[in-house]
Coordinates of C-alpha atoms in Angstrom, one line a residue:
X158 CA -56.5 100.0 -20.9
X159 CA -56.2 97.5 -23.0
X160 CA -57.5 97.3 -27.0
X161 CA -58.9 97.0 -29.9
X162 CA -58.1 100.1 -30.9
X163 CA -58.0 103.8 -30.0
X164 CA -60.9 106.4 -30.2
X165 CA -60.7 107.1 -34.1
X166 CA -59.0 106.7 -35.7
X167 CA -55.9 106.2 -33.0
X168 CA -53.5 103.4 -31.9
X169 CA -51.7 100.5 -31.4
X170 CA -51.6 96.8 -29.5
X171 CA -50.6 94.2 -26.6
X172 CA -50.8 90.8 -25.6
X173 CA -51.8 87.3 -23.2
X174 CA -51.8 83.7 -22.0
X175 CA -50.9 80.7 -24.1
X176 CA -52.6 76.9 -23.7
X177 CA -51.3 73.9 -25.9
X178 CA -51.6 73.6 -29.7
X179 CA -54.2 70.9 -29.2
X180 CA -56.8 73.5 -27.4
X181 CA -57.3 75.4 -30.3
X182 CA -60.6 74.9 -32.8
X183 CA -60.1 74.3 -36.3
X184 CA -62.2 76.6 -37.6
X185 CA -63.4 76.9 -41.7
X186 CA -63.5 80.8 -43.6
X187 CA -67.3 80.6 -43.5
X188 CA -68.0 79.8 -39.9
X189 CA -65.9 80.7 -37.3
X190 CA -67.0 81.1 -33.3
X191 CA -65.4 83.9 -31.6
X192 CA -62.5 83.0 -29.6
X193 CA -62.2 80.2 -32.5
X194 CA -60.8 82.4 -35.3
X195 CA -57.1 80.9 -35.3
X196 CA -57.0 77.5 -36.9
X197 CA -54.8 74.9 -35.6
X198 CA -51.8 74.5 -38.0
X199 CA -50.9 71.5 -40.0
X200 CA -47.5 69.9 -40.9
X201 CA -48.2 71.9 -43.9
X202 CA -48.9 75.4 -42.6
X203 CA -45.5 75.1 -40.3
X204 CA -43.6 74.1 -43.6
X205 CA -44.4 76.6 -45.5
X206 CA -41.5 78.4 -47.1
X207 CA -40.8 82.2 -46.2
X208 CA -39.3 84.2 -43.6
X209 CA -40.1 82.8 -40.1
X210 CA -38.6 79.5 -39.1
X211 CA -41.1 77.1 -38.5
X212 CA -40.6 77.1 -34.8
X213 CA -41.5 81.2 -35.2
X214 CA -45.1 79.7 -37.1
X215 CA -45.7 77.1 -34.1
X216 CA -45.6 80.0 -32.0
X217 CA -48.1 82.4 -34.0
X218 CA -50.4 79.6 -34.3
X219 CA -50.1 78.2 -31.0
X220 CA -50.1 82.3 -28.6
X221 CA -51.5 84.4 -31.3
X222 CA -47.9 86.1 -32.0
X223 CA -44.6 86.1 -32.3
X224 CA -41.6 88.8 -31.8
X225 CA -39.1 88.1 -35.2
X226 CA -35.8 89.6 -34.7
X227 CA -34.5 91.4 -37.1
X228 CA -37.4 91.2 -39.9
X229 CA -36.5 93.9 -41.8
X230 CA -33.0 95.1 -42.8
X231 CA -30.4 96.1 -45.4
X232 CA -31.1 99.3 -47.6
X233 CA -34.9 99.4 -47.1
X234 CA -34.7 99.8 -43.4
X235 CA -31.9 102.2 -43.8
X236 CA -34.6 104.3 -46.5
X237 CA -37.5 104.3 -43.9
X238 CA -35.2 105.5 -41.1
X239 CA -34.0 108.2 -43.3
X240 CA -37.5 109.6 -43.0
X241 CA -39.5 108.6 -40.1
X242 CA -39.1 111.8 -38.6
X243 CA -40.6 113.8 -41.3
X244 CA -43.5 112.1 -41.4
X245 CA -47.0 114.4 -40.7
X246 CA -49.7 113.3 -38.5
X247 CA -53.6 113.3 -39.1
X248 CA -54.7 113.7 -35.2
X249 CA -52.4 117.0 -34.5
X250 CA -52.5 117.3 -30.7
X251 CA -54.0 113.9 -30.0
X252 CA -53.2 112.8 -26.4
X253 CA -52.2 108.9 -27.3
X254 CA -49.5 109.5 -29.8
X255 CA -46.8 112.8 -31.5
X256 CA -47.4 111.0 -34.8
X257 CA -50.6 108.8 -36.4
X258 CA -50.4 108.9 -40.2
X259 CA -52.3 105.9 -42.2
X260 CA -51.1 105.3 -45.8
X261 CA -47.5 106.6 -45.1
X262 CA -46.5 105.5 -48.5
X263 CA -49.1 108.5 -49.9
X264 CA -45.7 110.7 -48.7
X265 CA -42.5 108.3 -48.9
X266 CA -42.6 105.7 -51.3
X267 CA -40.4 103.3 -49.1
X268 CA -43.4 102.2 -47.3
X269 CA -45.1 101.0 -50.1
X270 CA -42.4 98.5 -50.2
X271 CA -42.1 97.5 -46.7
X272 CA -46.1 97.1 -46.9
X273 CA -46.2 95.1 -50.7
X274 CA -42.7 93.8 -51.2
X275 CA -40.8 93.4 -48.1
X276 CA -40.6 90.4 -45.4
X277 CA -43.5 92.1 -43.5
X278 CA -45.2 90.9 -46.4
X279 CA -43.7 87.6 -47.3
X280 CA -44.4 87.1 -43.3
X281 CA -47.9 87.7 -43.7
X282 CA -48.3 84.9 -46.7
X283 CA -46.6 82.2 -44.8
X284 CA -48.6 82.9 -42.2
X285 CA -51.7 82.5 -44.4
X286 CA -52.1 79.3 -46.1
X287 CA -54.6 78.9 -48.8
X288 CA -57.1 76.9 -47.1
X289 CA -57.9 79.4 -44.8
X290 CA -58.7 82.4 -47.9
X291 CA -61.6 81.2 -48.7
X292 CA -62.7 82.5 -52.2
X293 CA -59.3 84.5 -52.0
X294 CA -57.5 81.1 -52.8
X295 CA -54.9 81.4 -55.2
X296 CA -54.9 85.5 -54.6
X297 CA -52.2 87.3 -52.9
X298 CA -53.1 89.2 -49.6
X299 CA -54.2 92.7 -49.6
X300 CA -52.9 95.4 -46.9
X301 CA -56.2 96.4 -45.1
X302 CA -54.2 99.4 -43.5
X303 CA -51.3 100.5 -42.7
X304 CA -50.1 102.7 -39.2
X305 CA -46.9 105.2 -38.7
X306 CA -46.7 105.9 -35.2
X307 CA -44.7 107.7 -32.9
X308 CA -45.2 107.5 -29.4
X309 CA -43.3 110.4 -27.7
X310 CA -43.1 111.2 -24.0
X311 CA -45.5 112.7 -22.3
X312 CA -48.2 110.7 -24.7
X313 CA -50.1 107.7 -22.9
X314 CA -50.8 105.7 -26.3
X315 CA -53.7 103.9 -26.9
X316 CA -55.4 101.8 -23.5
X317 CA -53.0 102.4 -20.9
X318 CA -54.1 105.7 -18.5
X319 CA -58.0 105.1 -19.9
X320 CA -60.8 107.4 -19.8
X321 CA -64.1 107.2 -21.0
X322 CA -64.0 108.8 -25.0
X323 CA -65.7 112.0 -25.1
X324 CA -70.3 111.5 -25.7
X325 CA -70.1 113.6 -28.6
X326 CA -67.9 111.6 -30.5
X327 CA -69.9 108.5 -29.7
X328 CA -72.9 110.4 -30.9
X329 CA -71.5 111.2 -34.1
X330 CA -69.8 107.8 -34.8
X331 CA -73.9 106.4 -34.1
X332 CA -75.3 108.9 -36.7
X333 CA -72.7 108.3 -39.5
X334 CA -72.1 104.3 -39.1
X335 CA -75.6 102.1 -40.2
X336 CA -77.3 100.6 -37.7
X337 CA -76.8 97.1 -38.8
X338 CA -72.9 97.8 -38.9
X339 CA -72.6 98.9 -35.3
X340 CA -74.7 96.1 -34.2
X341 CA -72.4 93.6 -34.8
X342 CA -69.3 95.6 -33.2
X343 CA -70.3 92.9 -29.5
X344 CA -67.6 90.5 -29.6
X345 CA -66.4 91.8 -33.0
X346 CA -62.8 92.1 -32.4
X347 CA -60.0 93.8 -30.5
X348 CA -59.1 95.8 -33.3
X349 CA -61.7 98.2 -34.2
X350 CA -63.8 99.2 -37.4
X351 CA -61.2 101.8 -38.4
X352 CA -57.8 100.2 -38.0
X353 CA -59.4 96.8 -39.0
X354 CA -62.5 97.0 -41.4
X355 CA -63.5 93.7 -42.0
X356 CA -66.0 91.3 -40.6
X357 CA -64.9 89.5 -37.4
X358 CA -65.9 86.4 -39.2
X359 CA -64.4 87.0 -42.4
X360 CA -61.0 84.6 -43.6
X361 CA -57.3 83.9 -42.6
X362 CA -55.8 84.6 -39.3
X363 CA -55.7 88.6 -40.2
X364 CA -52.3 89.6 -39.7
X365 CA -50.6 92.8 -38.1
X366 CA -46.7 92.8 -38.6
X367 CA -45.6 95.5 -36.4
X368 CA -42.2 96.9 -37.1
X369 CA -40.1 99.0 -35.0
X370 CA -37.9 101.8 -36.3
X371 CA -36.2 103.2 -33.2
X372 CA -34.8 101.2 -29.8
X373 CA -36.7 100.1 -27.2
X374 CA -35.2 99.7 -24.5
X375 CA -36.7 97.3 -21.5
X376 CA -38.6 99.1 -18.8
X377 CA -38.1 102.2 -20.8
X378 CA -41.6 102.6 -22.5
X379 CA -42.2 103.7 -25.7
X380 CA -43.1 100.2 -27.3
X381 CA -45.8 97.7 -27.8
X382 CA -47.1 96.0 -24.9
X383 CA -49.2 92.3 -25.9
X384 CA -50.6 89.4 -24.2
X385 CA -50.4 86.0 -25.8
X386 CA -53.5 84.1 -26.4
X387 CA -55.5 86.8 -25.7
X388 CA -57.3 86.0 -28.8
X389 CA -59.1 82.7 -27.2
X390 CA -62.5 82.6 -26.0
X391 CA -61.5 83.2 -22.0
X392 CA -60.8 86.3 -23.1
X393 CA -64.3 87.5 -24.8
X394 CA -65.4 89.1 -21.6
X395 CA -62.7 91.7 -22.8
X396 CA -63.9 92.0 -26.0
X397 CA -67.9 92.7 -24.7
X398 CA -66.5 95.8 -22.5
X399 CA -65.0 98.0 -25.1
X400 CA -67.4 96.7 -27.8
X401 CA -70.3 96.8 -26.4
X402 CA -73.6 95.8 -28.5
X403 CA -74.8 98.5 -30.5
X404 CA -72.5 101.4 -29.7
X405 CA -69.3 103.1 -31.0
X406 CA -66.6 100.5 -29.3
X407 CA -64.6 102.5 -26.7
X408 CA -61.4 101.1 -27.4
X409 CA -58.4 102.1 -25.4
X410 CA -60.8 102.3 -22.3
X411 CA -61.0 99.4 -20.5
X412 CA -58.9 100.2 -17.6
X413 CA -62.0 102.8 -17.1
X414 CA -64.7 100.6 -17.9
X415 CA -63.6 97.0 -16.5
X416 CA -60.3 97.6 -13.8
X417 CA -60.7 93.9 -13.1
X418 CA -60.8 92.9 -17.3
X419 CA -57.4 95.7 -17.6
X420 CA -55.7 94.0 -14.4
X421 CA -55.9 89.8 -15.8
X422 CA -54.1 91.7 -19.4
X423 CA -51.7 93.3 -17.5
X424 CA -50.8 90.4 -15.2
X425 CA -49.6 88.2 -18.4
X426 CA -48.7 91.2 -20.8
X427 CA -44.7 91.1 -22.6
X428 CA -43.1 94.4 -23.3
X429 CA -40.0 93.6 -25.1
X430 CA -36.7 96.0 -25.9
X431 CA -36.7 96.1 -29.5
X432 CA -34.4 97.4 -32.1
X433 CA -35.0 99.0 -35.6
X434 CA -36.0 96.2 -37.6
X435 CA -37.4 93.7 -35.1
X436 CA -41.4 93.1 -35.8
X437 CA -43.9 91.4 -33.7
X438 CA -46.2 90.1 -35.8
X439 CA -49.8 89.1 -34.2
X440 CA -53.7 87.9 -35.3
X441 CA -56.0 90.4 -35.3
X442 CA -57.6 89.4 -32.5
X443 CA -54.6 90.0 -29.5
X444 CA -55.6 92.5 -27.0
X445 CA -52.2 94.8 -27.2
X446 CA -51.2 98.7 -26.4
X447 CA -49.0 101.3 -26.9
X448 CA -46.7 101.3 -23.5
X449 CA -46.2 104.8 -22.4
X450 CA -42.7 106.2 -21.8
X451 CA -41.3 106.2 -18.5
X452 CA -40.3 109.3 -17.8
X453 CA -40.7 112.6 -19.4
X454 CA -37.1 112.9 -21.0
X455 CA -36.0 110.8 -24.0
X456 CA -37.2 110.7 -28.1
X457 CA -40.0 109.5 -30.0
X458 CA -40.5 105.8 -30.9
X459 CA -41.6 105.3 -34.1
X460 CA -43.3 102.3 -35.9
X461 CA -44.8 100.8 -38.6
X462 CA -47.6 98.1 -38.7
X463 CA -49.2 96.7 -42.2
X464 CA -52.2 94.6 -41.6
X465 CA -52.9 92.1 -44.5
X466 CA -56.2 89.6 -44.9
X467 CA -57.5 87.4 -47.6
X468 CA -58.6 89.1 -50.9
X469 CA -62.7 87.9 -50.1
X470 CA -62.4 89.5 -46.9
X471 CA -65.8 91.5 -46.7
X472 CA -65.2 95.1 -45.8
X473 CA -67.2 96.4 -42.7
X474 CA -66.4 100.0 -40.8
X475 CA -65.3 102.9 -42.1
X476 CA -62.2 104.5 -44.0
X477 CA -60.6 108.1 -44.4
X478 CA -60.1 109.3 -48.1
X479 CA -57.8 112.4 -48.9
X480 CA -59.2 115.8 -49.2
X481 CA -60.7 116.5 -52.3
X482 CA -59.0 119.9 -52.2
X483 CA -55.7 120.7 -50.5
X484 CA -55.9 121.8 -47.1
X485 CA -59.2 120.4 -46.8
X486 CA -60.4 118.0 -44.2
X487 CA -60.2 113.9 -44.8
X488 CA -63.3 112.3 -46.5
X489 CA -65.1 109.5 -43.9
X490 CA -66.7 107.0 -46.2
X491 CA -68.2 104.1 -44.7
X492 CA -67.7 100.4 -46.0
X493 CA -70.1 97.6 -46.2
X494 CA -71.0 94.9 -48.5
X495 CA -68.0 94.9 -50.9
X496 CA -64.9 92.3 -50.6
X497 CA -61.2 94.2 -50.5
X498 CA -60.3 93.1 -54.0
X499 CA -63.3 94.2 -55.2
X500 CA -63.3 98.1 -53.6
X501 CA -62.8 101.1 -55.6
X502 CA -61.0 104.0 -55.1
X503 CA -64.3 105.2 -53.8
X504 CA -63.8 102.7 -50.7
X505 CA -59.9 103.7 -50.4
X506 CA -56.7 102.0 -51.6
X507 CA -56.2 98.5 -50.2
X508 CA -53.1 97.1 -52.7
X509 CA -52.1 93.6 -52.6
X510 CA -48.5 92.3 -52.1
X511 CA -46.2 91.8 -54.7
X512 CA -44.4 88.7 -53.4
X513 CA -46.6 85.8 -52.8
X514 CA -45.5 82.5 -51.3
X515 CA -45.9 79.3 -53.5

């Protein structure tokens, strides 16, 4: 099945179908319709300086996202693939994925500057103009949350084999989470309240940069499966059946819950060979998936995704604090009613980039 996101606090994406420039709704930071949420680019917003050509813009804009060759490189690639294998995990045993670690940078340093002063970053501005910040005009972005990963064979990532998430954990996620912040999880978005806290509504285009750090190779599995334009408003049936009004969204499980919903993602979905460095960068709103390995021999893939919004982006879901003692289990804190830039390290660590595009 297709997401969102996994059960938490799991996984990653996929992708869909792509109309004309023209179809899409300018929409403003304060009122935006779902299906609506990517504004229509101006001469402006494709000029912008930065990393991506302005053909690579056109196409973010115009599908949702856009696979960049070669985004990162040079000594700071070589520094993260010096240690992606030594990095732990915080769902030991998990069935999607070997490796799910959040806040990477908390043990190797070099991900802090992929995620605050690399072109992931610099990617993420130009795809961000000012207008669409709203009261964050003039700030640089923040990183809502980052993602290691690691798919390894034998693991089926996050919405491909589907099955309904366990009661129990749906029961506890409705006894911890408000009542008025699960209420507003129908047509919310594809990404979930863990690996994207923020109101569906809230400003900027919410971009995920995506980077790989091992080879993918075609038909091989192991990589990120996405369907361009999924983020348009044919596509909020999708949305409604693994975010259903007033319960825990069940989000790699549509293929259990809607075959039909899983078979129109997987009939336009793109599954690209990658190599270390290439990114796909997409809007927040892209149904997307991990894509299973092919057979049962083979490595893990590893990767790294940085999401990055506006710094008045209202923070709504919940977030995973370290252990107040060693060994100890991670702190679930719930966030509502405070904007990134103004959270405290009671609410987590949300730091903004170091590198922002004039």
């Amino acid at each position: 099945t297709w997401h969102g996101r996994c059960r938490l606090p799991v996984d990653d994406m996929c992708r869909a179908a792509t109309p004309p420039l023209d179809k899409f709704a300018v929409a403003s930071a304060s009122s935006l319709a779902a299906g609506h949420e990517l504004h229509a680019p101006s001469e402006a917003d494709l000029a912008r300086e930065g990393p991506l050509s302005r053909e690579q813009v056109a196409e973010f804009y115009e599908s949702g996202v856009v696979l960049v060759r070669g985004l990162l490189q040079g000594d700071l690639l070589d520094r993260v693939l010096a240690v992606r294998r030594s990095v732990g995990t915080m769902m030991p045993n998990a069935e999607t994925y070997g490796t799910v670690k959040t806040e990477a940078w908390r043990e190797h340093a070099c991900f802090l500057d992929v995620a605050l002063r690399s072109p992931l970053a610099a990617a993420a501005e130009q795809l961000t103009p000012d207008e669409v910040r709203g009261a964050g005009r003039g700030k640089p972005l923040h990183v809502l949350r980052d993602g290691f990963f690691s798919l390894s064979p034998g693991k089926r990532g996050c919405g491909w084999r589907a099955r309904r998430p366990p009661r129990p954990a749906q029961k506890t996620l409705q006894k911890t989470l408000p009542r008025h912040v699960l209420g507003r999880f129908h047509y919310r978005h594809v990404d979930d309240f863990f690996f994207w806290p923020t109101k569906r509504d809230g400003p900027g285009p919410g971009v995920n940069v995506w980077v790989a750090l091992d080879a993918v190779d075609a038909g091989a599995g192991g990589g990120l499966a996405y369907a361009p334009g999924s983020h348009r408003p044919d596509f909020l049936p999708q949305r409604a059946v693994i975010a259903p009004p007033g319960e825990a969204p069940q989000t790699c499980e549509m293929q259990s819950l809607s075959p039909d919903s899983h078979a129109a993602l997987e009939a336009i979905k793109e599954c690209p060979a990658l190599q270390p460095g290439d990114a796909i960068i997409h809007t927040r709103f892209i149904f997307h998936r991990g894509d299973p390995h092919t057979s049962e021999g083979g490595t893990p893939v590893a990767r790294y995704s940085v999401r990055y919004v506006p710094a008045s982006s209202q923070l709504e879901g919940i977030n995973f604090l370290p252990p107040e003692e060693p060994g100890g289990p991670p702190r679930r804190v719930t966030l509502s009613g405070v904007t990134i830039d103004g959270a405290g390290p009671e609410h987590g660590h949300f730091p903004s980039t170091e590198l922002r595009e004039t």
